[in-house]
Tab-separated table of C-alpha atoms in Angstrom:
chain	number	residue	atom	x	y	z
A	1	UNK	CA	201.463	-175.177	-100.306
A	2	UNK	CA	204.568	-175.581	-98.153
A	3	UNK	CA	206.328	-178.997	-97.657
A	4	UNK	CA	205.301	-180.015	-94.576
A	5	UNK	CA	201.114	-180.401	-95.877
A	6	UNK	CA	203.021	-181.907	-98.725
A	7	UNK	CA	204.192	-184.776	-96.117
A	8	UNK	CA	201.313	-185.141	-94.505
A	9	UNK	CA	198.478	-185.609	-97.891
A	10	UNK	CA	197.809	-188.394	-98.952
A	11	UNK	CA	195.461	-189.152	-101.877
A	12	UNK	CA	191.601	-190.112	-100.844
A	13	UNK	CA	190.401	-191.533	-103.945
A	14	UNK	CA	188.089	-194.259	-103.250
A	15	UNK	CA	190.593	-197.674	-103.979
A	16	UNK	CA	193.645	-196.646	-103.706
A	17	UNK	CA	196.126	-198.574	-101.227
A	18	UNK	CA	199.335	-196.164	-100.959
A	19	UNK	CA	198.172	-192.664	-102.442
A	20	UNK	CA	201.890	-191.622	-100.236
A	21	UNK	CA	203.660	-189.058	-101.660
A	22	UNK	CA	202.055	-186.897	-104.287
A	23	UNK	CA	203.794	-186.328	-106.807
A	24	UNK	CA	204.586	-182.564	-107.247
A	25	UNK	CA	204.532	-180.597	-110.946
A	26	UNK	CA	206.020	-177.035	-110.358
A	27	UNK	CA	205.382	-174.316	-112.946
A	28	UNK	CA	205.602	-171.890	-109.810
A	29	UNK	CA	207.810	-171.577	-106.853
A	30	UNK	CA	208.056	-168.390	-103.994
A	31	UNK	CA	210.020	-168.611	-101.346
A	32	UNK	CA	208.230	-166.999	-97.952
A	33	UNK	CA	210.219	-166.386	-94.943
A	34	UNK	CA	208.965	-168.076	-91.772
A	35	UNK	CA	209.996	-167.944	-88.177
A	36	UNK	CA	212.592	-170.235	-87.001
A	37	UNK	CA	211.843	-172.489	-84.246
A	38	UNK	CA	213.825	-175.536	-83.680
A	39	UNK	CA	211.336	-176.611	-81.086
A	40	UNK	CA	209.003	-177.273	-83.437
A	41	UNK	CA	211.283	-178.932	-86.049
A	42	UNK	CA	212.188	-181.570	-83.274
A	43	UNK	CA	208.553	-182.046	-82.398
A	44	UNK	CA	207.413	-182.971	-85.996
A	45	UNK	CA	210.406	-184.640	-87.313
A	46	UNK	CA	209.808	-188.208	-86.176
A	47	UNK	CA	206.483	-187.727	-88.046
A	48	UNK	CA	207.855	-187.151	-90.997
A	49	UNK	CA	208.478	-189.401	-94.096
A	50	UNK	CA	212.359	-188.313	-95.125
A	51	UNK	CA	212.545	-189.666	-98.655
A	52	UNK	CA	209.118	-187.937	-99.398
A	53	UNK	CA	210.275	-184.509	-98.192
A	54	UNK	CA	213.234	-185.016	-99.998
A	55	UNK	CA	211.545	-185.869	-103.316
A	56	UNK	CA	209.651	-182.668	-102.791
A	57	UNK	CA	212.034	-180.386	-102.057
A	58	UNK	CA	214.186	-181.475	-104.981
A	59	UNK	CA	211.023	-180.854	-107.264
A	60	UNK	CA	210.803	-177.695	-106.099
A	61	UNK	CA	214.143	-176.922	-106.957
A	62	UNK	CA	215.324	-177.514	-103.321
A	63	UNK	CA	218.791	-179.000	-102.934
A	64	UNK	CA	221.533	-179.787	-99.507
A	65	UNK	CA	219.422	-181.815	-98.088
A	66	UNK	CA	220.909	-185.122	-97.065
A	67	UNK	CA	219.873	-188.965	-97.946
A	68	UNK	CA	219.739	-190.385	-94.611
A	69	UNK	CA	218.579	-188.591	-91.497
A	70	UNK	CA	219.097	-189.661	-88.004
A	71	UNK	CA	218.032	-187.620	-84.316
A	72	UNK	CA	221.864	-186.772	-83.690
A	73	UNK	CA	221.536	-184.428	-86.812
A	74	UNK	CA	219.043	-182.454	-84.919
A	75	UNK	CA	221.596	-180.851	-82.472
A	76	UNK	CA	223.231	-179.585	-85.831
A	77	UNK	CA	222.090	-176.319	-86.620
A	78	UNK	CA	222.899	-175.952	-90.298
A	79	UNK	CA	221.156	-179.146	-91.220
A	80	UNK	CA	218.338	-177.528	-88.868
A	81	UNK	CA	218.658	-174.655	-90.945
A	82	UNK	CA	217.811	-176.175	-94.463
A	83	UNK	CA	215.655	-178.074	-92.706
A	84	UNK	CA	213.623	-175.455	-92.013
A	85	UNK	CA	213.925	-173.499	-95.340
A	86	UNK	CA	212.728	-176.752	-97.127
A	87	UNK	CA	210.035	-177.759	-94.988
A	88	UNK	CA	208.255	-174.124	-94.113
A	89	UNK	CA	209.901	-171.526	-96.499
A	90	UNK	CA	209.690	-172.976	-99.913
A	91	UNK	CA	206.146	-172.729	-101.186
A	92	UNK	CA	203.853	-174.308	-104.089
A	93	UNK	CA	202.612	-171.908	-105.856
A	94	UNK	CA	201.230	-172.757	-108.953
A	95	UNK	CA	201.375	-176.475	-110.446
A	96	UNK	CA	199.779	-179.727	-109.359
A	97	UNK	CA	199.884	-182.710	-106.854
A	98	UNK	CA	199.974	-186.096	-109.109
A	99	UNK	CA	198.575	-189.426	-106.932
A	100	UNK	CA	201.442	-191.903	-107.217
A	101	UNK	CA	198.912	-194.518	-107.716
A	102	UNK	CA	196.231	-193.329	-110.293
A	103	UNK	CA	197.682	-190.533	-111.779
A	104	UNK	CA	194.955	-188.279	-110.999
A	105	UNK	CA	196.367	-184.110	-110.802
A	106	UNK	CA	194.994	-182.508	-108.572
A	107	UNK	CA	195.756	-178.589	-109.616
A	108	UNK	CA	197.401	-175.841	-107.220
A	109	UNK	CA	196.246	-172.409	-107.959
A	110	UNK	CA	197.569	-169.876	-105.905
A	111	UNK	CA	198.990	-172.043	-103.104
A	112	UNK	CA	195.720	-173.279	-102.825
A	113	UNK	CA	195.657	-177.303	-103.692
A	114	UNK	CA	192.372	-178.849	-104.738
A	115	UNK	CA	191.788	-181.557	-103.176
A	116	UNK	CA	187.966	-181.772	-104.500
A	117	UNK	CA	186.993	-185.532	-105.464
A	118	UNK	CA	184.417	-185.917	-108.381
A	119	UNK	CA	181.496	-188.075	-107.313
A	120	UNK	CA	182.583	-191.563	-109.014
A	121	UNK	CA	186.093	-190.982	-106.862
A	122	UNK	CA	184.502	-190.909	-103.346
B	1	UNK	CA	170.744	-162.836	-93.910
B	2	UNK	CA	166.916	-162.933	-91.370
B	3	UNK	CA	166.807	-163.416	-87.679
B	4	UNK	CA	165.719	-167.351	-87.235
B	5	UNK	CA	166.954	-168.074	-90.946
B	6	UNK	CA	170.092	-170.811	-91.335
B	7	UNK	CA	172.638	-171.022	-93.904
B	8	UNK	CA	172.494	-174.579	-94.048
B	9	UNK	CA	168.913	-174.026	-95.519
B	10	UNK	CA	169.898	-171.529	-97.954
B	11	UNK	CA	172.493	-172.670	-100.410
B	12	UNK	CA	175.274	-175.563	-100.516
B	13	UNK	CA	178.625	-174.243	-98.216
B	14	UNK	CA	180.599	-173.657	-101.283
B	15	UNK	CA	177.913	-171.520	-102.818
B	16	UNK	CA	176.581	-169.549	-99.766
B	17	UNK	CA	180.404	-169.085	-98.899
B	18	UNK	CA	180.965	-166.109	-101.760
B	19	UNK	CA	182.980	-162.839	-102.833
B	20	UNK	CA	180.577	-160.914	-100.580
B	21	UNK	CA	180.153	-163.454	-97.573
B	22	UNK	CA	183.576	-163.788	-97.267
B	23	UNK	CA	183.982	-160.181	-97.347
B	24	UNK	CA	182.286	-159.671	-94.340
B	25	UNK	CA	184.328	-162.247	-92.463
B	26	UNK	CA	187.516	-159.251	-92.344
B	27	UNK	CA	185.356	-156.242	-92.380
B	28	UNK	CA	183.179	-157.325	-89.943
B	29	UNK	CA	184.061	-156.461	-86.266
B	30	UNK	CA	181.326	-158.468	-84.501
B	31	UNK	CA	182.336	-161.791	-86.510
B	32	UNK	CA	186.016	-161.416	-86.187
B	33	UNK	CA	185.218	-160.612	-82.216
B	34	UNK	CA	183.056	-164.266	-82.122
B	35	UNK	CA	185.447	-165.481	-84.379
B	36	UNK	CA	187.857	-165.095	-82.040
B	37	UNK	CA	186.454	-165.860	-78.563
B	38	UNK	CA	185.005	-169.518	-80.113
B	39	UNK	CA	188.253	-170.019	-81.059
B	40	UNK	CA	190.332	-169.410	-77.453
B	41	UNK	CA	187.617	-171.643	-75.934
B	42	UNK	CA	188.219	-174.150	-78.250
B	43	UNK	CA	191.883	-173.824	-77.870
B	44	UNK	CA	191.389	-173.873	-74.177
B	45	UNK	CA	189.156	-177.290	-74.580
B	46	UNK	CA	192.089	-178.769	-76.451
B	47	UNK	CA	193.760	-178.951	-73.375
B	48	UNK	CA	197.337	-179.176	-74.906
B	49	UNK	CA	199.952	-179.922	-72.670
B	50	UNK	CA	201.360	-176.484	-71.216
B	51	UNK	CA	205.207	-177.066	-71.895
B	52	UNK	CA	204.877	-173.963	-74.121
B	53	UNK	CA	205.741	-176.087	-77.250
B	54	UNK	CA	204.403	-175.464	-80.649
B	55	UNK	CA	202.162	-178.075	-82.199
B	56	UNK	CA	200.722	-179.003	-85.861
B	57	UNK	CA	196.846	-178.204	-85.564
B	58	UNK	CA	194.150	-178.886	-87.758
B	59	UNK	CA	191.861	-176.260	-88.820
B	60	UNK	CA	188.547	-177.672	-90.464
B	61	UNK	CA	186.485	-175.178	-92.420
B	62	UNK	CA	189.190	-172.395	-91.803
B	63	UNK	CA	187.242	-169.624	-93.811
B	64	UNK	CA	189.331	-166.864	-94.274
B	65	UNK	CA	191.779	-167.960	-91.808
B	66	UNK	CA	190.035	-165.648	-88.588
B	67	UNK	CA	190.251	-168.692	-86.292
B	68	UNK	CA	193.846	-169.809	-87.691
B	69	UNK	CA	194.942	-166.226	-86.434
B	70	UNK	CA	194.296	-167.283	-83.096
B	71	UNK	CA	195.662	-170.278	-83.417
B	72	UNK	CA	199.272	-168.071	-84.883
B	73	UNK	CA	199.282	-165.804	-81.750
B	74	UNK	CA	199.077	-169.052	-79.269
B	75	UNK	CA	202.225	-170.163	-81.104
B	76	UNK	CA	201.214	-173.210	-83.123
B	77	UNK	CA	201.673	-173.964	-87.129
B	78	UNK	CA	198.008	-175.263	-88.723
B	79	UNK	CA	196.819	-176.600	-91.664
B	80	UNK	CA	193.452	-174.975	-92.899
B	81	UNK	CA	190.895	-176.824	-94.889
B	82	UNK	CA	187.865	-175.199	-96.375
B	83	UNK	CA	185.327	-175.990	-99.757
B	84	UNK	CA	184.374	-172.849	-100.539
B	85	UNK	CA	187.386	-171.165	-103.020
B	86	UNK	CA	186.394	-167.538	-102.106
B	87	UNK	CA	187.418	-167.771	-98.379
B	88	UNK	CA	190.080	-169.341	-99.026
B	89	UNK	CA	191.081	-166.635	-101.581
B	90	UNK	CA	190.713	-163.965	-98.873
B	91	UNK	CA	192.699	-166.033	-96.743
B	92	UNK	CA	195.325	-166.010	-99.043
B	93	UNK	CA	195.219	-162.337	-99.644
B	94	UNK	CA	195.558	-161.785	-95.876
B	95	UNK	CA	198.443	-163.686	-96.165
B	96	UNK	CA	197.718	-165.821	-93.032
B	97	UNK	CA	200.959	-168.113	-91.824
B	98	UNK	CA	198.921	-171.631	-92.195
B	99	UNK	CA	199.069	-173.243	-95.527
B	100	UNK	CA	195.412	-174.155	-96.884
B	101	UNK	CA	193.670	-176.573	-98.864
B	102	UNK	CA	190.353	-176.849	-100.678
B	103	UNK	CA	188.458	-180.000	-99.728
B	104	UNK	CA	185.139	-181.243	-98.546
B	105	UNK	CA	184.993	-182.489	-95.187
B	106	UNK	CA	181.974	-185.124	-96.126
B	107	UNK	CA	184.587	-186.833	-98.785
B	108	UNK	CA	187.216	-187.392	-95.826
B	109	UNK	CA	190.200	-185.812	-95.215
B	110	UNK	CA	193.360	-186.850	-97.429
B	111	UNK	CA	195.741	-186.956	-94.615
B	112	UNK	CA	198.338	-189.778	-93.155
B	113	UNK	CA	197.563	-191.056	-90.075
B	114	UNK	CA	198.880	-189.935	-86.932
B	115	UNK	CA	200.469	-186.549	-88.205
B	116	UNK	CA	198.015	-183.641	-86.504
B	117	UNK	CA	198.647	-182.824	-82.702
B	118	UNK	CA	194.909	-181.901	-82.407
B	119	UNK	CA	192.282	-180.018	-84.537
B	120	UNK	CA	189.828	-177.726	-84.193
B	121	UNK	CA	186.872	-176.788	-86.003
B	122	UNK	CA	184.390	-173.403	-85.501
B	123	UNK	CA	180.781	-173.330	-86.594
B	124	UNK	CA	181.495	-175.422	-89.652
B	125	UNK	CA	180.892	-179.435	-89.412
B	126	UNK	CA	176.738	-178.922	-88.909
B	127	UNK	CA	176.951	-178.687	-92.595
B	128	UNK	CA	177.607	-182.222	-92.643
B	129	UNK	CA	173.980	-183.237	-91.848
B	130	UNK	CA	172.710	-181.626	-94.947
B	131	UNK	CA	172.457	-183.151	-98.158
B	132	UNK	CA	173.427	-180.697	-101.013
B	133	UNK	CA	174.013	-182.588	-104.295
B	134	UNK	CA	171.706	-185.884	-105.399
B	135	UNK	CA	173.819	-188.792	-104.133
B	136	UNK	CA	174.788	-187.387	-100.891
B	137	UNK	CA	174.261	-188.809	-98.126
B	138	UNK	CA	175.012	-187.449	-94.790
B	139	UNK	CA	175.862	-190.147	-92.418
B	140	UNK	CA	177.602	-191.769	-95.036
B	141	UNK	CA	179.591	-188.318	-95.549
B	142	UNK	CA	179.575	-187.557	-91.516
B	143	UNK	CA	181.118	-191.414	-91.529
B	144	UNK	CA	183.968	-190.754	-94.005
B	145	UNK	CA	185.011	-187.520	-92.380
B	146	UNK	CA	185.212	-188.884	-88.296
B	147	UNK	CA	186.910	-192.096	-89.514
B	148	UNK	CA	189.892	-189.726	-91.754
B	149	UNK	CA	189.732	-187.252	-88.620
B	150	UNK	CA	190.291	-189.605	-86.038
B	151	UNK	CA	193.099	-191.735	-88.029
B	152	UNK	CA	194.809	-188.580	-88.770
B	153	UNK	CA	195.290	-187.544	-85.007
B	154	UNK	CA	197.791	-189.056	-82.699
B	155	UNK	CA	197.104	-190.921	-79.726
B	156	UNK	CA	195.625	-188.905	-76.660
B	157	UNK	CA	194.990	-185.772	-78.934
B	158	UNK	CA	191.711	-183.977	-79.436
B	159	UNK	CA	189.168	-182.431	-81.488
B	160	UNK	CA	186.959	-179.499	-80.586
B	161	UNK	CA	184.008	-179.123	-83.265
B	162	UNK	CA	182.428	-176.210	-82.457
B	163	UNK	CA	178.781	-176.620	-83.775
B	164	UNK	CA	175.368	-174.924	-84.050
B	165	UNK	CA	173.113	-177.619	-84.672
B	166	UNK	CA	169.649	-177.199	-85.663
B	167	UNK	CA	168.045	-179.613	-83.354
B	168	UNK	CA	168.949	-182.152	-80.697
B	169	UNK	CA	168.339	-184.702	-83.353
B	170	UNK	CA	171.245	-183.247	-85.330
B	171	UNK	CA	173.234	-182.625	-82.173
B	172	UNK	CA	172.669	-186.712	-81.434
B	173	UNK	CA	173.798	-187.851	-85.030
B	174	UNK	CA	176.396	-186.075	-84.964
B	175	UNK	CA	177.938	-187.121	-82.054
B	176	UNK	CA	176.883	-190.706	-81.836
B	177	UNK	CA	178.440	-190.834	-85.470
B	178	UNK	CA	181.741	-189.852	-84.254
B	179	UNK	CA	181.524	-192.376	-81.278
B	180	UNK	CA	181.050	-195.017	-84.208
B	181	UNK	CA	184.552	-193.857	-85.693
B	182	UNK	CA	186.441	-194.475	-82.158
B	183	UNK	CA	186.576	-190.941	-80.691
B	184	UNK	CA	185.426	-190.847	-76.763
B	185	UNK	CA	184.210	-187.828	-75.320
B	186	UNK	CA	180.612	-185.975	-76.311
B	187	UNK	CA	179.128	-182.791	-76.062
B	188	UNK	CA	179.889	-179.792	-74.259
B	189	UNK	CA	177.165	-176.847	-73.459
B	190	UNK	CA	178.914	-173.493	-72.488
B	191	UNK	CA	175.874	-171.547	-71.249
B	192	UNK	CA	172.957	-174.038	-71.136
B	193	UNK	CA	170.162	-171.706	-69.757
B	194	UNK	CA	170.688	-169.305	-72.496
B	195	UNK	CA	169.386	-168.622	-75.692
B	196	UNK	CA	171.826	-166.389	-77.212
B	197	UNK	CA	175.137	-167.408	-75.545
B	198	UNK	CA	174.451	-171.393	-75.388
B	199	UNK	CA	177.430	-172.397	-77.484
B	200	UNK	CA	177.740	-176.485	-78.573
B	201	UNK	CA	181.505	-178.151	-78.508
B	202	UNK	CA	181.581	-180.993	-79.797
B	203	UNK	CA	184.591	-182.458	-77.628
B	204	UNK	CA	186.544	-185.467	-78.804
B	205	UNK	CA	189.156	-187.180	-77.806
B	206	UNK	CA	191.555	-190.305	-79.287
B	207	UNK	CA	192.091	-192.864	-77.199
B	208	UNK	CA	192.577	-192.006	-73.365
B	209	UNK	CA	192.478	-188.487	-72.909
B	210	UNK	CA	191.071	-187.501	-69.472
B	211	UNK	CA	187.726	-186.587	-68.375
B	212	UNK	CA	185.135	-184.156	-70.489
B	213	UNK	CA	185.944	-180.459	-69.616
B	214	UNK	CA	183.263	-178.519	-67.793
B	215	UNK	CA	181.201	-176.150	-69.365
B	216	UNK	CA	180.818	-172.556	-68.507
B	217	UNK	CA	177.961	-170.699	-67.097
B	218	UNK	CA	176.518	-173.906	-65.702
B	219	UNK	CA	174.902	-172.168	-62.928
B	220	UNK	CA	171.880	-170.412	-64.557
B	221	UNK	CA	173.842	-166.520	-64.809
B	222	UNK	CA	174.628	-165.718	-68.179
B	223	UNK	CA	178.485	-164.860	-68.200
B	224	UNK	CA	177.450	-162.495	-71.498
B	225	UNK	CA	178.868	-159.416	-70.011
B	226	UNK	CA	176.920	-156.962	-71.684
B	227	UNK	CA	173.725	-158.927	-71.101
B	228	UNK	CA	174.466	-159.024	-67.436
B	229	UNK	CA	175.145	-154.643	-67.752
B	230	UNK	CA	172.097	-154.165	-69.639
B	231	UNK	CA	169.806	-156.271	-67.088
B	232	UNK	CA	171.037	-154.654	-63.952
B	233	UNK	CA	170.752	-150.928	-65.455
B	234	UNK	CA	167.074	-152.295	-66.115
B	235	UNK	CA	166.648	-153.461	-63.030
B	236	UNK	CA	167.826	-150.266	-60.752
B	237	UNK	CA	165.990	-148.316	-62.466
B	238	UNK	CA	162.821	-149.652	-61.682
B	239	UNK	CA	163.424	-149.383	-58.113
B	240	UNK	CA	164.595	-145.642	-58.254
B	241	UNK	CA	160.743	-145.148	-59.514
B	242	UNK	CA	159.543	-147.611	-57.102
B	243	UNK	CA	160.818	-145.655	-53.979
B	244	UNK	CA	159.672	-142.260	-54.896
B	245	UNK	CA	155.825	-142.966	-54.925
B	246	UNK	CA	153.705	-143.108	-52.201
B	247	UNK	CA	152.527	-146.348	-50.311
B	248	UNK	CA	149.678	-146.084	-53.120
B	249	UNK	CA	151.793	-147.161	-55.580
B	250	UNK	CA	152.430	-150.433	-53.800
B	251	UNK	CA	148.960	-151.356	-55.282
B	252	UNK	CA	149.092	-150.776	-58.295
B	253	UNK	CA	152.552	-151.620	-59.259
B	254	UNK	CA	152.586	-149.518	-62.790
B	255	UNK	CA	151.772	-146.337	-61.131
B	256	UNK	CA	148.226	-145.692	-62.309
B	257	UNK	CA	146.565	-145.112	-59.152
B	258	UNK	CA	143.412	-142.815	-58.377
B	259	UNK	CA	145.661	-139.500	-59.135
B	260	UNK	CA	146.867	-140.817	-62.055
B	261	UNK	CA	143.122	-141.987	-63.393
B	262	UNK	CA	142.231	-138.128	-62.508
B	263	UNK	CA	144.583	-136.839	-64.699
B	264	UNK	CA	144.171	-138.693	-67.661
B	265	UNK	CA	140.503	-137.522	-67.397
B	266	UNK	CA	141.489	-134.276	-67.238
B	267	UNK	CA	143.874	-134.143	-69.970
B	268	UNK	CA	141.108	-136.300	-72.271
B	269	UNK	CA	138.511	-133.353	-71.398
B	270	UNK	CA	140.707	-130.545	-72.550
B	271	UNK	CA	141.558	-132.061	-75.593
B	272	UNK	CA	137.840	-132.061	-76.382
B	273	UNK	CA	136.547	-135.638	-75.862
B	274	UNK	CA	132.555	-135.365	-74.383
B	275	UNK	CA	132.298	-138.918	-73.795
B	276	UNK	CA	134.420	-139.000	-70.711
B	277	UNK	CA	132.543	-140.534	-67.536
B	278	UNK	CA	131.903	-137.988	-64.503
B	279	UNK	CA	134.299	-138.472	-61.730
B	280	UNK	CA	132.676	-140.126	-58.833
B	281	UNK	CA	133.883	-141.673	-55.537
B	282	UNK	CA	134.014	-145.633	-57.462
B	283	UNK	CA	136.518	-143.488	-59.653
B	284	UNK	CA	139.548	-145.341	-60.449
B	285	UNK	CA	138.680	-147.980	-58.231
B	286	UNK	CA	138.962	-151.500	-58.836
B	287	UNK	CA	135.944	-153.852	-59.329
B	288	UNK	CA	134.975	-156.402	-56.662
B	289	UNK	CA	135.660	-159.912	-57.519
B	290	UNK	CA	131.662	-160.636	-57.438
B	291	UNK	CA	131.052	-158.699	-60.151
């Protein structure tokens, strides 16, 4: 699971309020290499929730990324650069996702998250 | 799987979806080829603006990632979500460039709102309107998934579901269901007036989005290439035997006129048969409508 589905889950369990940003347990991390396209790193950024990606990529053993972000930084291709290493390269591989409200893991096998509810969650 | 026999009616999707079904999803040429052309239709339904930029797509019940190849070559970066862990496995072994998740459409989809540029869907959300497990209900299930879809799409983007539904009931709940969740739009038919090739999109769109695409082969001729080829070889050759008979023939349109009644006498008589009726001049001629 790369970064980006990372910021865009959010937990489901019946109840819960602000299930925004799992939590992420690493016990395995691969790094894939992806085509760059800044085009598309412009397009999605507004949608994006910084402090989450950040959280995540420093879980993942992801550092250089800075604090605060603002659309000037976008012209600047180094930040572009880890920008797009953290967000599309750097992959989940084995671990889970932990809802920030209830706790509940939800286990990642093979870059594969399971996002299956039982049937008193849904 | 039998001719006339549905999946839906044979096992829940995460159980009918195994080792061996997914198998034939990559091996397969005939499934990757429909795999394929649903998906380019569907694309082309999405109606994305052309400024040749890449969006974030959703890909509901991605399989083994066939349609998210599609979606690759066009340019865009998708998110696949499937139940059934054995697709997704071969997905993973094909090593396709979306990320995927395992999740059950009917419990909603766990995503923020606003995030997905569009999403697409091929031959999957039908399995909504069965009820696998005890405790599920379908409307309740088809409810929770159009209500995370549509909150999960940004304004003025679509959805293309493409469905085979079982009956026009199915065809009706489904869509009316997703009208209840906000979307606009309805039902596309690509080839109404045939059996094979009729294809169902289900064609929805967030807030103001345009007018509902036309479908395809609206005027009766089935675009199905190689149906069209194999009814015109049919057809010429019927008229090649046509013009070589004699104004007789006109008559008696399969060819079995007075000569040919002769003949088969003659051939039953050699072969030994007594019982064969002398020839006479009322021989091979056709009874008056008195009689």
């Amino acid at each position: 699971m790369k970064l980006l589905t990372h910021n865009m889950l959010s937990c489901h369990i019946k109840g819960v309020t602000n299930g925004f940003p799992f939590k992420i347990e690493a016990t395995e991390v691969s790094e894939t290499e992806a085509d760059y396209d800044p085009d598309f790193l412009r397009h999605i950024f507004p949608r994006l929730q910084w402090p989450a990606l950040k959280e995540g990529a420093e879980s993942l053993g992801v550092t250089g990324l800075p604090d605060e972000v603002t659309e000037e930084l976008l012209q600047d291709e180094d930040f572009l650069k880890a920008f797009h290493h953290a967000l599309l390269e750097v992959t989940l591989q084995e671990g889970a996702l932990v809802c920030p409200e209830t706790g509940r893991k939800f286990p990642v096998m093979k870059g594969i998250p399971n996002l299956l509810l039982n049937e008193d969650e849904c | 799987m039998g001719k006339g026999e549905r999946p839906e009616h044979t096992a829940p999707p995460e159980i009918f979806y195994n080792e061996e079904e997914a198998r034939k999803y990559t091996t397969n040429s005939r499934m990757i080829t429909i795999q394929a052309s649903l998906t380019e239709r569907a694309l082309e339904l999405l109606a994305l603006p052309d400024d040749g930029m890449p969006r974030l797509l959703l890909d509901l019940g991605c399989g083994s990632g066939l349609s998210g190849e599609t979606l690759t070559e066009q340019g865009h970066t998708w998110v696949g979500v499937d139940i059934s862990q054995a697709m997704l496995n071969v997905a993973a072994e094909r090593e396709v460039e979306g990320d995927l998740c395992l999740q059950d459409l009917g419990q909603g989809l766990p995503l923020r709102a606003g995030t997905f540029d569009g999403a697409i869907s091929i031959s999957a959300v039908q399995w909504l309107c069965n009820a696998d497990h005890r405790g599920q209900e379908p409307r309740k299930r088809m409810r929770r998934f159009f209500e995370s879809l549509y909150a999960c799409l940004t304004r003025g983007a679509r959805a293309i579901l493409q469905i085979y539904p079982e009956n026009a009931d199915q065809a009706h709940l489904l869509t009316s269901s997703a009208m209840k969740a906000g979307f606009t739009g309805g039902l596309v038919v690509d080839f109404p007036h045939s059996t094979r090739a009729k294809k169902y999109f289900l064609t929805l769109m967030v807030g103001h989005a345009g007018t509902l695409p036309t479908p395809q082969g609206l005027d009766g001729g089935s675009d199905h290439e190689e149906e069209a080829i194999a009814m015109a070889g049919r057809r010429s050759q019927k008229r090649r035997k046509g013009n070589a008979r004699s104004t007789a023939s006109a008559r008696h349109p399969d060819g079995k006129d007075k000569a040919w009644v002769f003949k088969k006498k003659d051939q039953m008589r050699k072969k030994g048969y007594t019982n064969i009726p002398e020839d006479s001049k009322y021989t091979g001629r056709k009874r008056k409508a008195r009689f």
